[in-house]
PDB file of C-alpha atoms in Angstrom:
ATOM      1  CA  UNK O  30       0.000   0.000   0.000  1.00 46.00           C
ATOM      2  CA  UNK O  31       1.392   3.371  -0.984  1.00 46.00           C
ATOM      3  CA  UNK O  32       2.590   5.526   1.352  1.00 46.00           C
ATOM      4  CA  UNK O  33       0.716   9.069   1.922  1.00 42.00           C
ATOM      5  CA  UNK O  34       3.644  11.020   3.805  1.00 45.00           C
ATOM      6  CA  UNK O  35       2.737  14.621   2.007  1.00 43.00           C
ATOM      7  CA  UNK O  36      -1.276  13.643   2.434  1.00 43.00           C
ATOM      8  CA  UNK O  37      -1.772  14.928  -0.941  1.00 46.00           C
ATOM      9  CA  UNK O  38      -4.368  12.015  -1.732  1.00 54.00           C
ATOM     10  CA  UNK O  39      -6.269  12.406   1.467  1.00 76.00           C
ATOM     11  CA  UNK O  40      -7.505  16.024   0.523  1.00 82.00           C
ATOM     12  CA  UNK O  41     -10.972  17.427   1.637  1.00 83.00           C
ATOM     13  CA  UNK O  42     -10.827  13.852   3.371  1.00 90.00           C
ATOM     14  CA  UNK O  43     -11.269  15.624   6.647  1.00 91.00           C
ATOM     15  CA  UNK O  44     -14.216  13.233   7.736  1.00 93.00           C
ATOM     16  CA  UNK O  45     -12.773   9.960   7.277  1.00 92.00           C
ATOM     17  CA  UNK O  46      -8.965  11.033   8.408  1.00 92.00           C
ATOM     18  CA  UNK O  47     -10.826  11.818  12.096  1.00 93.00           C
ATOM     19  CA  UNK O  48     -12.926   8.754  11.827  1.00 93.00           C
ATOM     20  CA  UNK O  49      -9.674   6.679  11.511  1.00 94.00           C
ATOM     21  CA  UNK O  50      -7.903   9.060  13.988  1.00 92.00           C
ATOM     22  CA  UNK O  51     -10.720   8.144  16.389  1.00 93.00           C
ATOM     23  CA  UNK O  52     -10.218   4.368  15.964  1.00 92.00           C
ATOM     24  CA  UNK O  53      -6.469   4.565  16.551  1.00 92.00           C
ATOM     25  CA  UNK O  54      -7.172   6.218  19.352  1.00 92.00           C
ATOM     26  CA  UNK O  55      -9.498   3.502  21.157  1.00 91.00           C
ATOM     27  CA  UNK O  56      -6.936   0.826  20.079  1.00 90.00           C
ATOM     28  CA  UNK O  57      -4.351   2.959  21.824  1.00 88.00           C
ATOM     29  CA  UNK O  58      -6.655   3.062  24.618  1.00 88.00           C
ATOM     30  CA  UNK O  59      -6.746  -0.788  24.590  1.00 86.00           C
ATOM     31  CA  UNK O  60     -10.689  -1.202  22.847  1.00 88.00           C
ATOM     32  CA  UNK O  61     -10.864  -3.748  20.193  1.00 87.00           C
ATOM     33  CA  UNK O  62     -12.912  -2.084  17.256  1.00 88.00           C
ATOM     34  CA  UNK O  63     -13.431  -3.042  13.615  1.00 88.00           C
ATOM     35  CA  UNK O  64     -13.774  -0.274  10.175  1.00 89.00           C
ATOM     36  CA  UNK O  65     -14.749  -1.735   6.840  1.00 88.00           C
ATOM     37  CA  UNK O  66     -14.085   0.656   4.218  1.00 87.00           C
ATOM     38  CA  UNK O  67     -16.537   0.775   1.388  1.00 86.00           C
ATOM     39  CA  UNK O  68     -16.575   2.278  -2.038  1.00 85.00           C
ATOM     40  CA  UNK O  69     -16.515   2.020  -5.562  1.00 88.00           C
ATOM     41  CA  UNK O  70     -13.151   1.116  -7.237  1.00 86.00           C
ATOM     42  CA  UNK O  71     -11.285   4.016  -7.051  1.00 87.00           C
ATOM     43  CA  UNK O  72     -12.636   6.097  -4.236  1.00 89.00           C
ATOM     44  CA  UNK O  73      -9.283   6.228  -2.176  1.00 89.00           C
ATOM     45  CA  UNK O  74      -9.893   3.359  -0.069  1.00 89.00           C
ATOM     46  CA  UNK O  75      -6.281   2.158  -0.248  1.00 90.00           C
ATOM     47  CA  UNK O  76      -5.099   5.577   0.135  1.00 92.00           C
ATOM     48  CA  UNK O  77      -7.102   6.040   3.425  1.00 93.00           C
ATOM     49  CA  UNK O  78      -5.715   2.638   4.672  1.00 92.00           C
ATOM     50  CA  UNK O  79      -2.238   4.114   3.923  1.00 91.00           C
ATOM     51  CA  UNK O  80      -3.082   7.264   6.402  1.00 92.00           C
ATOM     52  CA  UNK O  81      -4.233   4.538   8.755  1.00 92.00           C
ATOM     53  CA  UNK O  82      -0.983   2.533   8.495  1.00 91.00           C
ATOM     54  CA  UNK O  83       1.116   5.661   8.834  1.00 91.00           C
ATOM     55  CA  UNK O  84      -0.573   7.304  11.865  1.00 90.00           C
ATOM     56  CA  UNK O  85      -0.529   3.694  13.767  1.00 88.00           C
ATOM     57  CA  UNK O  86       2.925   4.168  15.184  1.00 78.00           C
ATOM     58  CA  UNK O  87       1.923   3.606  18.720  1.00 71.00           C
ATOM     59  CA  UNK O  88       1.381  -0.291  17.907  1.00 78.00           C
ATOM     60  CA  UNK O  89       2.091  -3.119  15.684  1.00 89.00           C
ATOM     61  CA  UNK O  90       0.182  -3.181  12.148  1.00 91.00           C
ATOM     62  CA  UNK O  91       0.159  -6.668  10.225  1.00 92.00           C
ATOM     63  CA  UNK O  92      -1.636  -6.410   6.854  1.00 92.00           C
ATOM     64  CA  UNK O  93      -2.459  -8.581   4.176  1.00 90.00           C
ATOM     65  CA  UNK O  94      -4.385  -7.443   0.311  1.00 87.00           C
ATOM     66  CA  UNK O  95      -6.671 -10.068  -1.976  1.00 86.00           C
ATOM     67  CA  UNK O  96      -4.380 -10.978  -5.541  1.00 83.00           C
ATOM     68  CA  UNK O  97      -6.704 -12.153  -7.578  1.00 83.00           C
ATOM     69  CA  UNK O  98      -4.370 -15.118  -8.531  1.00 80.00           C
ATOM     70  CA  UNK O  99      -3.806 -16.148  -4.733  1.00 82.00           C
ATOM     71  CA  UNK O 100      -7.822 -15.849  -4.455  1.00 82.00           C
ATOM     72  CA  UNK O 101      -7.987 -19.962  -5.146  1.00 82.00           C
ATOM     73  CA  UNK O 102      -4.997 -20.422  -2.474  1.00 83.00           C
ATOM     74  CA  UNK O 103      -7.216 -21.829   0.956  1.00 83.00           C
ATOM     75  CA  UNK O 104      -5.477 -19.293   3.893  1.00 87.00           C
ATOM     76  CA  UNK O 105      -3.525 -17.314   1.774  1.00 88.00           C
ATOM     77  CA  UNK O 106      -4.800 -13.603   3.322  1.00 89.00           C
ATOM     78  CA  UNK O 107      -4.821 -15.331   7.020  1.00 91.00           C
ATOM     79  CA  UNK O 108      -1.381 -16.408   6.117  1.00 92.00           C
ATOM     80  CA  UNK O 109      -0.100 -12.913   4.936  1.00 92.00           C
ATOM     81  CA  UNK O 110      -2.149 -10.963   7.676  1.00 93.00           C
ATOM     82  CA  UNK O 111      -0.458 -13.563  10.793  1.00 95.00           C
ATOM     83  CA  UNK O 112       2.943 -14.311   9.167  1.00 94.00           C
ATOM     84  CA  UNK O 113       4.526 -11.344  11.383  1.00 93.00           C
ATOM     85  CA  UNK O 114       2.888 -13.216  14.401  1.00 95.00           C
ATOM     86  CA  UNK O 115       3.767 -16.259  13.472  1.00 94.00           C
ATOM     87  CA  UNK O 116       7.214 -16.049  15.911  1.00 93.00           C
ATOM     88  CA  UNK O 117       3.688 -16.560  19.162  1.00 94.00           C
ATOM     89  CA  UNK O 118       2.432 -19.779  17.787  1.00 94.00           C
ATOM     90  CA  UNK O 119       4.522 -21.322  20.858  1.00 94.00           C
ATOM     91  CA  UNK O 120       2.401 -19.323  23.119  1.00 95.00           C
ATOM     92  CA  UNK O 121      -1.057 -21.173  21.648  1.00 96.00           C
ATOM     93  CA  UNK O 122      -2.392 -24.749  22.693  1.00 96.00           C
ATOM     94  CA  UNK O 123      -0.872 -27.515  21.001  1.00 95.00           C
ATOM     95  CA  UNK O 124      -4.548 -28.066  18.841  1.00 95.00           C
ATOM     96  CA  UNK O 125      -4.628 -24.558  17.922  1.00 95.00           C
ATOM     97  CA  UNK O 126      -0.765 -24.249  17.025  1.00 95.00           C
ATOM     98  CA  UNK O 127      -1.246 -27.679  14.931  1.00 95.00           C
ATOM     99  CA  UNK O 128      -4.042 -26.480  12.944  1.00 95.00           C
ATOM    100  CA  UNK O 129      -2.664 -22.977  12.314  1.00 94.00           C
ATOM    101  CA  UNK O 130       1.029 -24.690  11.305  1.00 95.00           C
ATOM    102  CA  UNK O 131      -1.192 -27.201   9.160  1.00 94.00           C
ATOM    103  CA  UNK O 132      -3.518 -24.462   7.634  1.00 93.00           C
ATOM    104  CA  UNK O 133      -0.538 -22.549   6.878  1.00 93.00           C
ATOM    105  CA  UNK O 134       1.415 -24.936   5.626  1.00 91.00           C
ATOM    106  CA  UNK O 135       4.601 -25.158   7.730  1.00 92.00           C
ATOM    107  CA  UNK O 136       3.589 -28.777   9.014  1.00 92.00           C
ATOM    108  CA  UNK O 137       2.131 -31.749   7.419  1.00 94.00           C
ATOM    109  CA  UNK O 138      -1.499 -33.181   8.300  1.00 91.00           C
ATOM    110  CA  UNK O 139      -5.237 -33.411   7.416  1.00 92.00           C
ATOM    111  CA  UNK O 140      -7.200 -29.817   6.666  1.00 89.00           C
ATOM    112  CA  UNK O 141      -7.702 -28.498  10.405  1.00 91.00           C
ATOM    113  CA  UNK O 142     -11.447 -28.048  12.046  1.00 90.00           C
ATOM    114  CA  UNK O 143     -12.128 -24.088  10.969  1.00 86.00           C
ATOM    115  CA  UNK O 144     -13.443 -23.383  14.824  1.00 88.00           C
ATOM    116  CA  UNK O 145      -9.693 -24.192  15.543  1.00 92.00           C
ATOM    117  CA  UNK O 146      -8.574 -21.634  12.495  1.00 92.00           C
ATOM    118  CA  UNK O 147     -10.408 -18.969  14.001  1.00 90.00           C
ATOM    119  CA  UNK O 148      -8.966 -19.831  18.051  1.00 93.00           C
ATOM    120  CA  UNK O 149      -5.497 -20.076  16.758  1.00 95.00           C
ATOM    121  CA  UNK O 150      -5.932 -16.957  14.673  1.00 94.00           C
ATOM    122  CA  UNK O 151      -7.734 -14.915  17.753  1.00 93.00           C
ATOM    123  CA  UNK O 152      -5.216 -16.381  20.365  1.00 95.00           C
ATOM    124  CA  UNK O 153      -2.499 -15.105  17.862  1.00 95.00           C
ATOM    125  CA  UNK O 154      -3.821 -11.564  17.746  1.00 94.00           C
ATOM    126  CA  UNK O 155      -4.406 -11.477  21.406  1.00 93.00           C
ATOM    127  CA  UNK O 156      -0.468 -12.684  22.269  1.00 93.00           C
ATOM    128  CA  UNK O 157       0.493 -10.149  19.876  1.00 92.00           C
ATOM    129  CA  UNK O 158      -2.038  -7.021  21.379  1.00 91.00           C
ATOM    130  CA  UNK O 159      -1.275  -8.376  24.863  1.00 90.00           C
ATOM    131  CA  UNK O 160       2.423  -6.587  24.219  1.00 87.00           C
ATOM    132  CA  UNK O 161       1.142  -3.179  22.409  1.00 89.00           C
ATOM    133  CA  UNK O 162      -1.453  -2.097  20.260  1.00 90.00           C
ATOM    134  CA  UNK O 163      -2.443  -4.420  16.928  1.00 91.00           C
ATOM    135  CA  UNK O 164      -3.905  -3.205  14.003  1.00 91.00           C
ATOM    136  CA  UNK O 165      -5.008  -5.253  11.343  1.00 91.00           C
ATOM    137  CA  UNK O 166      -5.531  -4.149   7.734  1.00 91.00           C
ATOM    138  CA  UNK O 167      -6.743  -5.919   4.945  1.00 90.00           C
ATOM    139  CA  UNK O 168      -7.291  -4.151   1.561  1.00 90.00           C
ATOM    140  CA  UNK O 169      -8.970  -5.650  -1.835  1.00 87.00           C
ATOM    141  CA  UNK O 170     -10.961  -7.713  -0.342  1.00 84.00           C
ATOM    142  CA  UNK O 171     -12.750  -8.554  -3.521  1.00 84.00           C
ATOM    143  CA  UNK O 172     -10.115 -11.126  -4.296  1.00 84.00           C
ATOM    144  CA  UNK O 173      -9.597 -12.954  -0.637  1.00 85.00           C
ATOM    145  CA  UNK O 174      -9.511 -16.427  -0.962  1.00 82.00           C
ATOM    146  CA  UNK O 175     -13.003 -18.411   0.523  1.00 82.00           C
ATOM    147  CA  UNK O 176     -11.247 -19.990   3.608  1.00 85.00           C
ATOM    148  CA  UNK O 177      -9.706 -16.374   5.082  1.00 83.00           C
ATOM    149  CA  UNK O 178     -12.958 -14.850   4.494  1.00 75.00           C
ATOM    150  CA  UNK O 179     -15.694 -16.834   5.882  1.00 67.00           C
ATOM    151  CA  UNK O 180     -17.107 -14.976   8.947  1.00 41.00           C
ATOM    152  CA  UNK O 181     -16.926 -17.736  11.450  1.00 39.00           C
ATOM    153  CA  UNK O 182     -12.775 -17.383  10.941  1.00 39.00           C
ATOM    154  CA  UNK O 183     -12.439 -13.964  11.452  1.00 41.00           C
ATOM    155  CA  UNK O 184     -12.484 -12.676  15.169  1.00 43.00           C
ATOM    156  CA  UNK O 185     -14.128  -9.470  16.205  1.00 40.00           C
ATOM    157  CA  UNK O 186     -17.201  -7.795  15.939  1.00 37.00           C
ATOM    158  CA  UNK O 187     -19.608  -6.327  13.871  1.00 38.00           C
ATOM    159  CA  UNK O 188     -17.904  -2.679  13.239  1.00 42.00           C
ATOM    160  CA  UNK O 189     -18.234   0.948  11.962  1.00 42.00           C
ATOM    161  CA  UNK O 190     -18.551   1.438   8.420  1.00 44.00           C
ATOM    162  CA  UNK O 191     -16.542   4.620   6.884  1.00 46.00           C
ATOM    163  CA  UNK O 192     -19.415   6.885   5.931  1.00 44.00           C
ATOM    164  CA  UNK O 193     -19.446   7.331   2.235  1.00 43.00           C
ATOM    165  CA  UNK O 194     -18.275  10.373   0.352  1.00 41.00           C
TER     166      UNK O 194
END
């Protein structure tokens, strides 16, 4: 995601830069919250995420983005979005750390239970937000793959949506 140092993309974007201000400043603050960005193609949703990104300097951001030719690849956005985590997985129980290493491909074995998925992925986000601030960002989500993106995988709640322009 590009970087917006000079903010010259995020003009007369005064609205959304406080809404994302506000979140960073409840993660700070040690909330859990959730944003889904919405808009046509275009719009400056990866541009906002970018402003998000840069202004989250009191914590630890992990990101992943859909690639339409990794959208057939089972896990590949959990994958990208816990691969800086992936140094906890010692910290999870063994049937969580199993399935995750199996999901992810760093151990052999049969396709893991997804209620396990979505423990090992939670307990992985909670290690790593037990230490500082997390922030998770996940952009084009048009071409995540079906096993990252089924609902019952992805911890949190339902969220804010970015008001749109």
């Amino acid at each position: 995601m590009p970087s917006n140092s000079e903010g010259l993309a995020l003009r007369g974007r005064r609205r959304e830069r406080d809404t994302l201000d506000r979140l960073l400043r409840d993660v700070r603050a040690g909330h859990s919250r959730v944003l889904v960005l919405r808009g046509e193609p275009g719009v400056g949703k990866t541009a906002l995420l970018g402003y998000l990104i840069e202004h989250a300097s009191a914590g630890r951001v992990t990101r992943a983005a859909g690639v339409e030719p990794e959208s057939e690849i089972a896990y590949s956005t959990l994958q990208q979005l816990c691969a800086p985590l992936l140094g906890r997985l010692d910290r999870l129980p063994e049937p969580q750390r199993v399935a995750l290493a199996t999901a992810f491909g760093l151990s052999p074995g049969d396709p893991p239970e997804a209620l396990l998925i979505g423990l090992a992925v939670l307990g992985l986000f909670a290690e790593a937000a037990s230490e500082q601030p997390l922030v998770c960002v996940v952009d084009d989500v048009q071409w995540l793959d079906r096993m990252s993106t089924n609902r019952s995988r992805w911890p949190g709640r339902a969220g804010e949506t970015m008001p749109r322009r």
